[in-house]
PDB file of C-alpha atoms in Angstrom:
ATOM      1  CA  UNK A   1    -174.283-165.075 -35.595  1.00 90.00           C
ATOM      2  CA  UNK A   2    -173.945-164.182 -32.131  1.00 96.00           C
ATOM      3  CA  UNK A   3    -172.227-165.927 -28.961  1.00 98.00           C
ATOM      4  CA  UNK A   4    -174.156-167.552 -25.987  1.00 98.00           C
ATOM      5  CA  UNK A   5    -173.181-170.001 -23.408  1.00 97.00           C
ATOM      6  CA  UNK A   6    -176.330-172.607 -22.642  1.00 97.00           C
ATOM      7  CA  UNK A   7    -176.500-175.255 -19.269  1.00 96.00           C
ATOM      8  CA  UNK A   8    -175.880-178.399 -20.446  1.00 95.00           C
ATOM      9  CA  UNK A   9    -175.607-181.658 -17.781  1.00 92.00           C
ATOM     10  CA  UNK A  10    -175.278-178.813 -15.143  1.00 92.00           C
ATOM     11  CA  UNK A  11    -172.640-176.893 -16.861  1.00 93.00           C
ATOM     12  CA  UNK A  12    -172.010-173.730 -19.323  1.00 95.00           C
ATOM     13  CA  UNK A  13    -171.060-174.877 -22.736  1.00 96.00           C
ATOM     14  CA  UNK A  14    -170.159-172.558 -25.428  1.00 97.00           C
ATOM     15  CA  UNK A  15    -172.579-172.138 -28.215  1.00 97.00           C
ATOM     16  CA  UNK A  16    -173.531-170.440 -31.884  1.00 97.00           C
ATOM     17  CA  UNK A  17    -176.757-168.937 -31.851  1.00 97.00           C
ATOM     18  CA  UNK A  18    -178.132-168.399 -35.348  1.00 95.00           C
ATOM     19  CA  UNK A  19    -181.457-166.135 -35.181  1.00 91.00           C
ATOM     20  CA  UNK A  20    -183.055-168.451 -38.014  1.00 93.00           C
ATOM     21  CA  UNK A  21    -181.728-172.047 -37.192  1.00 96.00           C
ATOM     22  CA  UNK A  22    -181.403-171.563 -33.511  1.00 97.00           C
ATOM     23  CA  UNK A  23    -178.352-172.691 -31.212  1.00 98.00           C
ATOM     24  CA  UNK A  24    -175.451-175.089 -31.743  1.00 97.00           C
ATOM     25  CA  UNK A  25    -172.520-176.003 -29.258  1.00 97.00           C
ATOM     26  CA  UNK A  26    -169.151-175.315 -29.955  1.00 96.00           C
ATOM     27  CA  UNK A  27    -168.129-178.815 -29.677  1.00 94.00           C
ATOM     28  CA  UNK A  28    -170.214-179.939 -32.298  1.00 95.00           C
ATOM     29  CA  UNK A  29    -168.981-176.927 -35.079  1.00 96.00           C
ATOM     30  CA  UNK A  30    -165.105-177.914 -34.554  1.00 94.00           C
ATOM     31  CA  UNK A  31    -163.349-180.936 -33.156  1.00 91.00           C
ATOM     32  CA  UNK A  32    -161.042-179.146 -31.234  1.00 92.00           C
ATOM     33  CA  UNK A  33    -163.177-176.372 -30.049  1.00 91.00           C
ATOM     34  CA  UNK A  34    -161.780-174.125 -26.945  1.00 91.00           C
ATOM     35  CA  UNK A  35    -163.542-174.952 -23.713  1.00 87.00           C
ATOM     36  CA  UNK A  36    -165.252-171.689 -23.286  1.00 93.00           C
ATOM     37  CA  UNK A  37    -165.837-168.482 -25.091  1.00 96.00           C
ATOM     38  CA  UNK A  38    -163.545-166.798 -23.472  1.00 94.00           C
ATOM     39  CA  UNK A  39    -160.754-169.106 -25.016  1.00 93.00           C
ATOM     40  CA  UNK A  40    -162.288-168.648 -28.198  1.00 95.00           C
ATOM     41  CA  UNK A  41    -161.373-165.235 -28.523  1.00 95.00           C
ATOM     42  CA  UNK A  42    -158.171-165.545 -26.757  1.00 93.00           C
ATOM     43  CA  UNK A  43    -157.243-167.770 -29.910  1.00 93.00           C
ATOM     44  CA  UNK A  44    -158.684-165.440 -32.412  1.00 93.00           C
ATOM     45  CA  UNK A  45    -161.462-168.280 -33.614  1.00 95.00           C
ATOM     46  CA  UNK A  46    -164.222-166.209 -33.717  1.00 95.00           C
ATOM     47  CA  UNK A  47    -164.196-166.141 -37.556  1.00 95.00           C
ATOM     48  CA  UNK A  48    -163.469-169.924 -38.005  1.00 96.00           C
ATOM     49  CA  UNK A  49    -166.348-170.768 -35.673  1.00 96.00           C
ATOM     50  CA  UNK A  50    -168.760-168.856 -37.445  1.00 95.00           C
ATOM     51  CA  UNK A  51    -167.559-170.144 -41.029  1.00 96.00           C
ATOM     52  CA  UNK A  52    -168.231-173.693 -39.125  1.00 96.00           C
ATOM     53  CA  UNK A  53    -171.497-172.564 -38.131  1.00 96.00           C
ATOM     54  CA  UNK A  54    -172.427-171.492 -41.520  1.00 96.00           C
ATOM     55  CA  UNK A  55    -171.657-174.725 -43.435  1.00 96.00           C
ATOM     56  CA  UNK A  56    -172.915-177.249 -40.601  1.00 96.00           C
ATOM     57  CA  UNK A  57    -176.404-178.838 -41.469  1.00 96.00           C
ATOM     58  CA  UNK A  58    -179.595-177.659 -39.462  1.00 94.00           C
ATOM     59  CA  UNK A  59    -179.295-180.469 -37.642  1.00 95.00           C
ATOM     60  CA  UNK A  60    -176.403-179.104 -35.745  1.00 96.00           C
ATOM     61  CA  UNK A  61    -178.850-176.799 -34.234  1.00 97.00           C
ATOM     62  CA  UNK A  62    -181.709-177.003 -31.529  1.00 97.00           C
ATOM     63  CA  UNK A  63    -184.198-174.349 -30.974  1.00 96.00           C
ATOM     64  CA  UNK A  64    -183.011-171.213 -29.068  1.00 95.00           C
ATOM     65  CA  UNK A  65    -186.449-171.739 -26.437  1.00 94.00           C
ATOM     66  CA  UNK A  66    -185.146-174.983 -25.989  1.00 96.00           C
ATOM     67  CA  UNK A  67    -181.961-173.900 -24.048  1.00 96.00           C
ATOM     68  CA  UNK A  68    -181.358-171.893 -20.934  1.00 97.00           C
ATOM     69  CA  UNK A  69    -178.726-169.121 -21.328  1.00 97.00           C
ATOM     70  CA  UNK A  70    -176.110-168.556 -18.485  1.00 97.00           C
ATOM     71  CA  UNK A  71    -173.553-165.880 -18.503  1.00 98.00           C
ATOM     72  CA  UNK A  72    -171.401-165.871 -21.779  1.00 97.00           C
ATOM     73  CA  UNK A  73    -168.347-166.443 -19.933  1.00 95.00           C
ATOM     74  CA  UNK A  74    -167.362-165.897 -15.657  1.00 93.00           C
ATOM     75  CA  UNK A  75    -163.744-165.378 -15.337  1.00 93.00           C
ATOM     76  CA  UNK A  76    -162.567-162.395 -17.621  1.00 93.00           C
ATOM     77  CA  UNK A  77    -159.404-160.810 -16.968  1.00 92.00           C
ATOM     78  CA  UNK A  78    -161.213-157.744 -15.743  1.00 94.00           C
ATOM     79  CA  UNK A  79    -165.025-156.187 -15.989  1.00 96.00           C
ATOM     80  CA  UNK A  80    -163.862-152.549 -16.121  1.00 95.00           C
ATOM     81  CA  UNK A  81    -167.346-150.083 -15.504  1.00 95.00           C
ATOM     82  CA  UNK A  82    -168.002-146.665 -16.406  1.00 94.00           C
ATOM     83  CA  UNK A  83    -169.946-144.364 -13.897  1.00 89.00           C
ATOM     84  CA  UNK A  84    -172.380-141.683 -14.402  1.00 84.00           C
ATOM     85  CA  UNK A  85    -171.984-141.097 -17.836  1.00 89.00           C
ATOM     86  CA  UNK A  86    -175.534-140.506 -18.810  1.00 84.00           C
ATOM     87  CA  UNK A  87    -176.113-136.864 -17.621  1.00 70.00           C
ATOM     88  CA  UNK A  88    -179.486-137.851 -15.973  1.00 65.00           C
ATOM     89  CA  UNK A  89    -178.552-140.820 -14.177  1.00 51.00           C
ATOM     90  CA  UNK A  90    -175.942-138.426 -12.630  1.00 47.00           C
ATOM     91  CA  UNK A  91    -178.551-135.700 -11.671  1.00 51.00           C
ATOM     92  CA  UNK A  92    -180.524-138.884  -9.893  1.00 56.00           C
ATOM     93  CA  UNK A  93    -177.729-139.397  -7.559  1.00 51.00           C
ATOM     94  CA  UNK A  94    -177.032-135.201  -7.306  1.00 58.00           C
ATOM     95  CA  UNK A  95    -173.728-136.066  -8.679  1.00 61.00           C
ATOM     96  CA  UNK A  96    -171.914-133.565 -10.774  1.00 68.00           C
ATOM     97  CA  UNK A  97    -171.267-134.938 -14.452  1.00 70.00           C
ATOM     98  CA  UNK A  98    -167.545-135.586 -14.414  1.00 75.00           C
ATOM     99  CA  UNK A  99    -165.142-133.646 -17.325  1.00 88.00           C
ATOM    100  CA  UNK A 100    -163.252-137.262 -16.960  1.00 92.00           C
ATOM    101  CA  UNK A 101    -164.542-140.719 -17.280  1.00 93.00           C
ATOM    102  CA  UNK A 102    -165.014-142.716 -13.772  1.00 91.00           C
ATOM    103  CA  UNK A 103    -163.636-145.877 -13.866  1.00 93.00           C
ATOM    104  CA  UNK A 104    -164.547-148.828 -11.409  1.00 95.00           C
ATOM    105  CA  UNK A 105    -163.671-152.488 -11.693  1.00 96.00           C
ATOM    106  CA  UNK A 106    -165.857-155.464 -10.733  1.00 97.00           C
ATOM    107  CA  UNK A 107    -164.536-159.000  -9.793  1.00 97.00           C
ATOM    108  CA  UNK A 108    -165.239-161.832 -11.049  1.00 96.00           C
ATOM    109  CA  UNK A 109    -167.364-162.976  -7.918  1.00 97.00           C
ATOM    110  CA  UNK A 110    -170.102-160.499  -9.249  1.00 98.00           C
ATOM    111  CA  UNK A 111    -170.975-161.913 -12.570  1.00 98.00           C
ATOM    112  CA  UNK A 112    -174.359-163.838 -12.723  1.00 97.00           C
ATOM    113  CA  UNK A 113    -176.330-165.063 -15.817  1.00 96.00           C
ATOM    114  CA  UNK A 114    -179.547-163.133 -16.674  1.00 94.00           C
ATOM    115  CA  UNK A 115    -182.540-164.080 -15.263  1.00 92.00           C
ATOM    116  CA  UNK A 116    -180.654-165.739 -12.112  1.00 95.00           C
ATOM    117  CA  UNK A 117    -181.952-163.753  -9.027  1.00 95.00           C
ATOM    118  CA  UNK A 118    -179.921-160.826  -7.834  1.00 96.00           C
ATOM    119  CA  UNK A 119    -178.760-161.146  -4.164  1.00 95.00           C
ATOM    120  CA  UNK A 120    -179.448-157.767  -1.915  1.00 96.00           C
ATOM    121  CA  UNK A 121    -176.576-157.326   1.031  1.00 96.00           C
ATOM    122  CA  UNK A 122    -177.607-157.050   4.452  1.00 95.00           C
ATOM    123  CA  UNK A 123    -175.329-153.424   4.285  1.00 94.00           C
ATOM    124  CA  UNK A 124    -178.233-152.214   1.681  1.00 97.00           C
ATOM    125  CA  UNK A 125    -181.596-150.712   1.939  1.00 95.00           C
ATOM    126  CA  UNK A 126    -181.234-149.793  -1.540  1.00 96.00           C
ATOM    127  CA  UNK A 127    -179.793-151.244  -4.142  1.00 96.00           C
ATOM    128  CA  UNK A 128    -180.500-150.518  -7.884  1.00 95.00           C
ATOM    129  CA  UNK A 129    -180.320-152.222 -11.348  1.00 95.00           C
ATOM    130  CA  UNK A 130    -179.306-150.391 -14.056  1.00 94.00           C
ATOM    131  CA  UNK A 131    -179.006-151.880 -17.739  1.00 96.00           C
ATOM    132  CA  UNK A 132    -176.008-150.739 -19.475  1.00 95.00           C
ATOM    133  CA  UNK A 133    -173.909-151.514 -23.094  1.00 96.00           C
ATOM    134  CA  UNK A 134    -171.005-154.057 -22.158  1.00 97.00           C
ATOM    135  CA  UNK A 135    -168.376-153.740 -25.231  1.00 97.00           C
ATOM    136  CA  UNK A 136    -166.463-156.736 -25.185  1.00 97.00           C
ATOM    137  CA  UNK A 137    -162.752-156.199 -26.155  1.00 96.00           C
ATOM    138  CA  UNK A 138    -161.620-159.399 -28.288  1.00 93.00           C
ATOM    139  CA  UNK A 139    -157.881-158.912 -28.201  1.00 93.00           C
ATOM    140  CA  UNK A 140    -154.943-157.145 -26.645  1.00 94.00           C
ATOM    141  CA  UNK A 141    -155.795-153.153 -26.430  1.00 95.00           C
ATOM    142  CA  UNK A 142    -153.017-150.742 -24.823  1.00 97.00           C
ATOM    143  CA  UNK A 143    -152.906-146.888 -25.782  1.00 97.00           C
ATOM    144  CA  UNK A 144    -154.910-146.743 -28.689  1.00 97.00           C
ATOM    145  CA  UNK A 145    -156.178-143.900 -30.355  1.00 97.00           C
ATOM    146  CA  UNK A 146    -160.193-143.409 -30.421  1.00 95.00           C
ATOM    147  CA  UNK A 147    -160.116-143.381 -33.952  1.00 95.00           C
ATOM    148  CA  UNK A 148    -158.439-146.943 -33.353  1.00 95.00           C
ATOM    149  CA  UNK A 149    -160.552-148.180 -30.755  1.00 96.00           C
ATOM    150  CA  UNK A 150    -163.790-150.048 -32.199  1.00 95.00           C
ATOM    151  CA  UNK A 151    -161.636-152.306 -34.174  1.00 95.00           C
ATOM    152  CA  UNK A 152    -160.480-153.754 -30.325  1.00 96.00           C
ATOM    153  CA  UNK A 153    -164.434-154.221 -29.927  1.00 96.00           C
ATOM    154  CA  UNK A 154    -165.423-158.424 -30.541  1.00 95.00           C
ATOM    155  CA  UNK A 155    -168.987-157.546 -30.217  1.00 95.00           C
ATOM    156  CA  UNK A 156    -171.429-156.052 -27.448  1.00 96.00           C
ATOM    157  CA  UNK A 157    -173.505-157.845 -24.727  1.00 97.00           C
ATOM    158  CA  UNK A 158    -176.127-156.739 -23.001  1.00 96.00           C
ATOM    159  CA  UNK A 159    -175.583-156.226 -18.661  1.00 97.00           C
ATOM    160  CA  UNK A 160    -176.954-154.846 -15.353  1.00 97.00           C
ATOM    161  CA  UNK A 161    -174.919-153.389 -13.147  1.00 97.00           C
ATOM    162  CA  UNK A 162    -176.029-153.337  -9.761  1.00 97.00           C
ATOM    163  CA  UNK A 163    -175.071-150.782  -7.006  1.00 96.00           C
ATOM    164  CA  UNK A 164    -175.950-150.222  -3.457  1.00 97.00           C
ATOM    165  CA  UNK A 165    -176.714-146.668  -4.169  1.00 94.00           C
ATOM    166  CA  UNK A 166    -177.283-145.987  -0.356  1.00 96.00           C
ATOM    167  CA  UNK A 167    -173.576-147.120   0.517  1.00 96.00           C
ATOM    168  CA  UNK A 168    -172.138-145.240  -2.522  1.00 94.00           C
ATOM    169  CA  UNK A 169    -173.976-141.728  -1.076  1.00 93.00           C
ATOM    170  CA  UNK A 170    -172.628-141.818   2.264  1.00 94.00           C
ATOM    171  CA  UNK A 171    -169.114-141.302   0.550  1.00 93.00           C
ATOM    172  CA  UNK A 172    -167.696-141.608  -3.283  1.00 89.00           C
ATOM    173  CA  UNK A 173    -165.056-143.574  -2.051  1.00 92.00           C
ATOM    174  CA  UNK A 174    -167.085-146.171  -1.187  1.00 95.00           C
ATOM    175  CA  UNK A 175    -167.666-147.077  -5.247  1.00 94.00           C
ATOM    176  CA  UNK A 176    -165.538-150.289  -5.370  1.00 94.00           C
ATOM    177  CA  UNK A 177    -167.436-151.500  -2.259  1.00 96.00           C
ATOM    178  CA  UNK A 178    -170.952-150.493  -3.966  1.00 97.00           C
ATOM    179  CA  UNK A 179    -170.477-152.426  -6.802  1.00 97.00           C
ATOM    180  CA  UNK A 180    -168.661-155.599  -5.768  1.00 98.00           C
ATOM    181  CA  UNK A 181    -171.217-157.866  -3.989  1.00 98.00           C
ATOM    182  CA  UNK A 182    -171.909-160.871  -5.355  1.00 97.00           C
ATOM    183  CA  UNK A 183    -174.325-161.226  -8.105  1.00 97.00           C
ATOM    184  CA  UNK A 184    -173.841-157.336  -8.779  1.00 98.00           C
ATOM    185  CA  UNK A 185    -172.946-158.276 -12.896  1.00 98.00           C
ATOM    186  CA  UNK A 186    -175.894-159.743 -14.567  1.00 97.00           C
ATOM    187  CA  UNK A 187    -174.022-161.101 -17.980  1.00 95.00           C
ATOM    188  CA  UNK A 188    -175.594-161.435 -20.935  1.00 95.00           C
ATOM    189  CA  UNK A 189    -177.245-163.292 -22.381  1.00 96.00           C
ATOM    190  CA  UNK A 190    -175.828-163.294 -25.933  1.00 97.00           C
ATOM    191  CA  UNK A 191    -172.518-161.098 -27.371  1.00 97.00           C
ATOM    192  CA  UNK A 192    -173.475-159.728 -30.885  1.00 96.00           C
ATOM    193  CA  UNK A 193    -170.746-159.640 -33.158  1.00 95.00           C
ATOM    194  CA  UNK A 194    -169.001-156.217 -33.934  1.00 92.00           C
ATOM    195  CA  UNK A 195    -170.388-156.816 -37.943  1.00 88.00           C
ATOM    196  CA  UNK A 196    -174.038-157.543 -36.845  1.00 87.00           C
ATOM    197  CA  UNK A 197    -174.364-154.591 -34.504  1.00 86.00           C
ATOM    198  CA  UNK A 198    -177.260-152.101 -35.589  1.00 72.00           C
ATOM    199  CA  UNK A 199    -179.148-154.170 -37.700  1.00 64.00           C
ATOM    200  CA  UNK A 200    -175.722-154.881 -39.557  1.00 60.00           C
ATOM    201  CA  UNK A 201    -173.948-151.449 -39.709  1.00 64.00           C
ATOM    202  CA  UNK A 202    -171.131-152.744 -37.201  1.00 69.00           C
ATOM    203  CA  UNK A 203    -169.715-150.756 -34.208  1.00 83.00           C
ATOM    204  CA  UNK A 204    -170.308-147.343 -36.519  1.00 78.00           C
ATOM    205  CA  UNK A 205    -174.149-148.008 -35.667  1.00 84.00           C
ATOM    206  CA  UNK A 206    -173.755-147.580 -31.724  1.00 90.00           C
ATOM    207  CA  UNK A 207    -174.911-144.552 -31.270  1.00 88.00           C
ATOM    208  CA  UNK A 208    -178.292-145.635 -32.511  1.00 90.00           C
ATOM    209  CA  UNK A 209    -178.673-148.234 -30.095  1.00 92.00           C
ATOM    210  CA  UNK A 210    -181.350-147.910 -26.913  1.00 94.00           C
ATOM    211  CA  UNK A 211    -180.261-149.238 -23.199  1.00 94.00           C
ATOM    212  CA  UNK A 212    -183.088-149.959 -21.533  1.00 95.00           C
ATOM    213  CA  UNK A 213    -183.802-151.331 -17.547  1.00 95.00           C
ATOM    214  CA  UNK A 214    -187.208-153.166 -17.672  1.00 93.00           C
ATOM    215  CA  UNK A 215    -188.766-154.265 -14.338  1.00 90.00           C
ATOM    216  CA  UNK A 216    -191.643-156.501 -14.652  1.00 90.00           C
ATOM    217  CA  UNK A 217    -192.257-156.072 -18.138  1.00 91.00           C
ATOM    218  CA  UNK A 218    -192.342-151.870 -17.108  1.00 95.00           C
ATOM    219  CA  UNK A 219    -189.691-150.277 -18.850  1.00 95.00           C
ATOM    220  CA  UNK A 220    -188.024-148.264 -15.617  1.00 92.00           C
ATOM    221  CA  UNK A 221    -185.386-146.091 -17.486  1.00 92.00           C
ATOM    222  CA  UNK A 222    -184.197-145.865 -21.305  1.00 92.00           C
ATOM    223  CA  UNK A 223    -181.397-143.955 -22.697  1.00 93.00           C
ATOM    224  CA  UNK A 224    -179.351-144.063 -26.234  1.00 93.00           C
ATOM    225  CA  UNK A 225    -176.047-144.631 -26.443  1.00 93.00           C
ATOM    226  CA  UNK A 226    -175.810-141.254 -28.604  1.00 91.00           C
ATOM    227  CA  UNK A 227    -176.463-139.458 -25.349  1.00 91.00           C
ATOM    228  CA  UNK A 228    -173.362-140.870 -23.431  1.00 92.00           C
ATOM    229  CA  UNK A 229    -171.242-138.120 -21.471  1.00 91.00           C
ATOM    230  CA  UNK A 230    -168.264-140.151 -22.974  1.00 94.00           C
ATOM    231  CA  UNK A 231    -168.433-142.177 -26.099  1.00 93.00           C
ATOM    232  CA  UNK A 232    -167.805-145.827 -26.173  1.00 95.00           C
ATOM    233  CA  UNK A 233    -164.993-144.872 -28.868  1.00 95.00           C
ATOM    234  CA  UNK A 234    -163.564-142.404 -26.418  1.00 95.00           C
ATOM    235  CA  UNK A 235    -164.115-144.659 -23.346  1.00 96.00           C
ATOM    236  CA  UNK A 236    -161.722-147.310 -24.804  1.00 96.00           C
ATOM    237  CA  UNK A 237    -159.463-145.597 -26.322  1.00 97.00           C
ATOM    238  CA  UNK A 238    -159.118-143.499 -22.142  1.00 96.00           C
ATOM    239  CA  UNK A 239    -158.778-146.748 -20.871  1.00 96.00           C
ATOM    240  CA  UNK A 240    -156.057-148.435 -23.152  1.00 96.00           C
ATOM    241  CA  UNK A 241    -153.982-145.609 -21.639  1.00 95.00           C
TER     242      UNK A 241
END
């Protein structure tokens, strides 16, 4: 099972999407569902909703081409980014690979759903797309250890995170102000589950995963998650503290 949310009447509704039986809504699984996903995992009713989800009838579900996806959820406490960690993304912008993690945040103003059309700012002659692993943390996660940290992990999305690479070269201060125009967090479209990650290995399969930023249909840049400067284990763990 993984975690979408789908337009309906003009607005995001949380949703259940089953790879054989397709997509249901929340608020047809459970009578007192949460109003978006992001309350769902505040509550801890990730498990109930997929037990729901398992015993409703197919006709709780519609067919996933039937739907259009938006962004899984827009107002998370924070969207906390990782920069050049990939060794040859750091060599593109002559940027010496870092002995600590960067850390940026994003606001919430950023976040768009995928396939919605990415906005360029006037201050930009270049800005760039970049797909990248989003871990989403499902609960409370301060000073953990990294042998700790993938049980904090709900599941993964996929994102792209933009950057006006131009106005991040003229100084490295500028990063927060790279990163934070609107529509600079593509989101989504589904979160896989931490137990269905890596063709069912969980978070221990992560390493085995493959990023990849496709631009019409021409795969521009691909990566593993094995080849991280930092892993996602380590990243966590850094930033609990």
């Amino acid at each position: 099972m993984n975690l979408a949310s789908v337009v309906v009447e003009g607005a995001a509704a949380p949703a259940v999407v089953d790879p054989h039986r397709g997509v249901a809504l929340l608020d047809v699984l459970l009578s007192d569902a949460p109003a978006g996903l992001l309350g769902l995992f505040e509550a801890d009713r990730v498990d109930e909703v997929c037990r729901a989800a398992r015993r409703a009838g197919d006709d709780a579900f519609v067919p996933s081409g039937s739907v259009t996806f938006t962004a899984p959820y827009h107002r998370p406490r924070k969207v906390w980014g990782i920069g050049l960690n990939y060794v040859e993304h750091a060599d593109d912008l002559a940027a010496p690979v870092p002995d600590e993690p960067v850390i940026f945040l994003k606001g919430e103003h950023t976040i768009i759903g995928p396939g919605e059309p990415i906005p360029v700012p006037r201050q930009s002659r270049r800005t760039t797309a970049e797909a990248e692993l989003g871990l989403v943390i499902g609960r409370e996660c301060r000073d953990v250890s990294e042998a700790q940290a993938l049980s904090y992990v709900a599941g993964v999305v996929p994102v792209l995170d933009q950057t006006a690479e131009d106005i991040l070269e003229r100084n490295p201060r500028f990063l927060t102000r790279a990163k934070n125009f609107p529509g600079f967090f593509s989101f989504g479209p589904q979160i896989v589950l931490a137990g269905q990650v890596g063709d069912g290995d969980g978070l221990g399969g992560l390493s085995g995963l493959e990023v990849m930023t496709v631009l019409n249909g021409t795969v521009h840049r691909r990566n593993t998650v094995a080849n991280m400067r930092f892993s996602p284990a380590y990243l966590v763990s850094f930033s609990s503290q």
